[in-house]
């Protein structure tokens, strides 16, 4: 489970649907990413989009994923 991703998303006031839309994904696919069932190793495109949407550096996402 990617608790960090849910925490960052909710801190921005985004629903799963809104986050999925900003990432150009379906809500169901995004929910699987947040649950850790998809993109177990995030690709660089997704990391870049998350960085932009959540306003956090790519390096921080990499660090959070390594935990």
Coordinates of C-alpha atoms in Angstrom, one line a residue, residues 3 5-6 12-13 18 20-23 27-28 34 41-42 46 48-49 61 63-64 66-67:
X3 CA 0.1 5.4 2.2
X5 CA 0.5 8.7 -2.0
X6 CA -2.9 8.8 -0.4
X12 CA -3.9 18.6 -1.8
X13 CA -7.7 18.1 -1.4
X18 CA -9.6 14.1 -9.7
X20 CA -6.7 10.1 -12.0
X21 CA -7.9 12.8 -14.3
X22 CA -4.8 14.9 -13.7
X23 CA -2.6 11.9 -14.5
X27 CA -9.9 6.1 -11.6
X28 CA -9.8 2.3 -11.2
X34 CA -2.3 3.8 -4.8
X41 CA 8.1 0.0 -9.9
X42 CA 6.8 3.3 -11.1
X46 CA 4.3 8.5 -13.9
X48 CA 7.1 13.0 -13.4
X49 CA 3.3 13.5 -13.5
X61 CA 8.9 10.4 -4.7
X63 CA 12.8 8.2 -1.6
X64 CA 9.2 7.5 -0.6
X66 CA 12.2 3.1 -1.5
X67 CA 10.7 3.0 2.0

